[in-house]
Amino acid sequence: MVHCAKDYPYILDGYDFSGRQIILLTTSGDSVFGKTKEDLKANISKQAVVLEYRLLNGIQTKESMTAWVDGL
């Protein structure tokens, strides 16, 4: 797992994400993803899959988290 906020294009340089899933998530409702998914896809392997983000702020139940993980 990489936590990289706004600096991700530089932190991720040199990694091969071919065939990988990248899961965007935040633990704060104050976080704004904006164009993060599009920007990230432009800076990594075209064979990587970037999934939509998920807010993980402690409100989720065990069942909802299990369902989310099982659906990945």
PDB file of C-alpha atoms in Angstrom:
ATOM      1  CA  MET A   1       0.000   0.000   0.000  1.00  0.00           C
ATOM      2  CA  VAL A   2       1.318   3.418  -0.913  1.00  0.00           C
ATOM      3  CA  HIS A   3       0.060   6.587   0.726  1.00  0.00           C
ATOM      4  CA  CYS A   4       1.249   9.354  -1.480  1.00  0.00           C
ATOM      5  CA  ALA A   5      -1.350  12.147  -1.674  1.00  0.00           C
ATOM      6  CA  LYS A   6      -0.525  14.828  -4.220  1.00  0.00           C
ATOM      7  CA  ASP A   7       3.028  13.572  -4.839  1.00  0.00           C
ATOM      8  CA  TYR A   8       2.034  10.224  -6.321  1.00  0.00           C
ATOM      9  CA  PRO A   9       3.394  10.710  -9.871  1.00  0.00           C
ATOM     10  CA  TYR A  10       6.901  11.018  -8.447  1.00  0.00           C
ATOM     11  CA  ILE A  11       6.631   8.357  -5.752  1.00  0.00           C
ATOM     12  CA  LEU A  12       5.330   5.775  -8.216  1.00  0.00           C
ATOM     13  CA  ASP A  13       7.996   6.347 -10.881  1.00  0.00           C
ATOM     14  CA  GLY A  14       9.906   3.191 -11.638  1.00  0.00           C
ATOM     15  CA  TYR A  15       7.276   0.733 -10.398  1.00  0.00           C
ATOM     16  CA  ASP A  16       5.708  -1.722 -12.841  1.00  0.00           C
ATOM     17  CA  PHE A  17       1.957  -1.837 -12.251  1.00  0.00           C
ATOM     18  CA  SER A  18       1.199  -4.012 -15.290  1.00  0.00           C
ATOM     19  CA  GLY A  19      -1.656  -6.391 -14.481  1.00  0.00           C
ATOM     20  CA  ARG A  20      -2.196  -4.832 -11.050  1.00  0.00           C
ATOM     21  CA  GLN A  21      -5.292  -3.324  -9.464  1.00  0.00           C
ATOM     22  CA  ILE A  22      -4.852   0.008  -7.740  1.00  0.00           C
ATOM     23  CA  ILE A  23      -7.513   0.742  -5.152  1.00  0.00           C
ATOM     24  CA  LEU A  24      -7.986   4.393  -4.260  1.00  0.00           C
ATOM     25  CA  LEU A  25      -9.239   5.017  -0.751  1.00  0.00           C
ATOM     26  CA  THR A  26      -9.441   7.728   1.836  1.00  0.00           C
ATOM     27  CA  THR A  27      -9.997   7.653   5.579  1.00  0.00           C
ATOM     28  CA  SER A  28     -11.242  11.217   5.791  1.00  0.00           C
ATOM     29  CA  GLY A  29     -14.372  12.783   4.400  1.00  0.00           C
ATOM     30  CA  ASP A  30     -12.301  15.930   3.911  1.00  0.00           C
ATOM     31  CA  SER A  31     -10.174  14.267   1.227  1.00  0.00           C
ATOM     32  CA  VAL A  32     -10.910  15.243  -2.335  1.00  0.00           C
ATOM     33  CA  PHE A  33      -9.966  12.896  -5.156  1.00  0.00           C
ATOM     34  CA  GLY A  34     -10.854  15.237  -8.020  1.00  0.00           C
ATOM     35  CA  LYS A  35      -8.991  13.969 -11.071  1.00  0.00           C
ATOM     36  CA  THR A  36      -6.742  11.586  -9.123  1.00  0.00           C
ATOM     37  CA  LYS A  37      -7.912   8.505 -11.008  1.00  0.00           C
ATOM     38  CA  GLU A  38      -7.344  10.079 -14.417  1.00  0.00           C
ATOM     39  CA  ASP A  39      -4.004  11.589 -13.410  1.00  0.00           C
ATOM     40  CA  LEU A  40      -2.822   8.300 -11.945  1.00  0.00           C
ATOM     41  CA  LYS A  41      -3.814   6.317 -15.045  1.00  0.00           C
ATOM     42  CA  ALA A  42      -1.830   8.745 -17.189  1.00  0.00           C
ATOM     43  CA  ASN A  43       1.322   8.136 -15.121  1.00  0.00           C
ATOM     44  CA  ILE A  44       1.362   4.340 -14.754  1.00  0.00           C
ATOM     45  CA  SER A  45       1.200   1.269 -16.981  1.00  0.00           C
ATOM     46  CA  LYS A  46      -1.785   1.126 -19.310  1.00  0.00           C
ATOM     47  CA  GLN A  47      -2.228  -2.514 -18.212  1.00  0.00           C
ATOM     48  CA  ALA A  48      -3.005  -1.468 -14.634  1.00  0.00           C
ATOM     49  CA  VAL A  49      -6.600  -1.167 -13.447  1.00  0.00           C
ATOM     50  CA  VAL A  50      -7.417   1.855 -11.287  1.00  0.00           C
ATOM     51  CA  LEU A  51     -10.617   1.320  -9.315  1.00  0.00           C
ATOM     52  CA  GLU A  52     -12.975   4.000  -8.034  1.00  0.00           C
ATOM     53  CA  TYR A  53     -12.185   5.360  -4.614  1.00  0.00           C
ATOM     54  CA  ARG A  54     -13.819   4.310  -1.367  1.00  0.00           C
ATOM     55  CA  LEU A  55     -14.307   6.339   1.800  1.00  0.00           C
ATOM     56  CA  LEU A  56     -13.178   4.283   4.826  1.00  0.00           C
ATOM     57  CA  ASN A  57     -14.000   6.485   7.791  1.00  0.00           C
ATOM     58  CA  GLY A  58     -15.071   4.026  10.479  1.00  0.00           C
ATOM     59  CA  ILE A  59     -18.776   4.140   9.669  1.00  0.00           C
ATOM     60  CA  GLN A  60     -18.700   0.923   7.637  1.00  0.00           C
ATOM     61  CA  THR A  61     -19.874  -2.345   9.114  1.00  0.00           C
ATOM     62  CA  LYS A  62     -17.937  -5.576   8.940  1.00  0.00           C
ATOM     63  CA  GLU A  63     -20.521  -6.848   6.469  1.00  0.00           C
ATOM     64  CA  SER A  64     -20.238  -3.840   4.158  1.00  0.00           C
ATOM     65  CA  MET A  65     -16.431  -4.034   4.194  1.00  0.00           C
ATOM     66  CA  THR A  66     -16.507  -7.767   3.500  1.00  0.00           C
ATOM     67  CA  ALA A  67     -18.869  -7.230   0.586  1.00  0.00           C
ATOM     68  CA  TRP A  68     -16.647  -4.466  -0.799  1.00  0.00           C
ATOM     69  CA  VAL A  69     -13.456  -6.536  -0.547  1.00  0.00           C
ATOM     70  CA  ASP A  70     -15.157  -9.611  -2.017  1.00  0.00           C
ATOM     71  CA  GLY A  71     -16.262  -7.484  -4.976  1.00  0.00           C
ATOM     72  CA  LEU A  72     -12.760  -6.312  -5.856  1.00  0.00           C
TER      73      LEU A  72
END
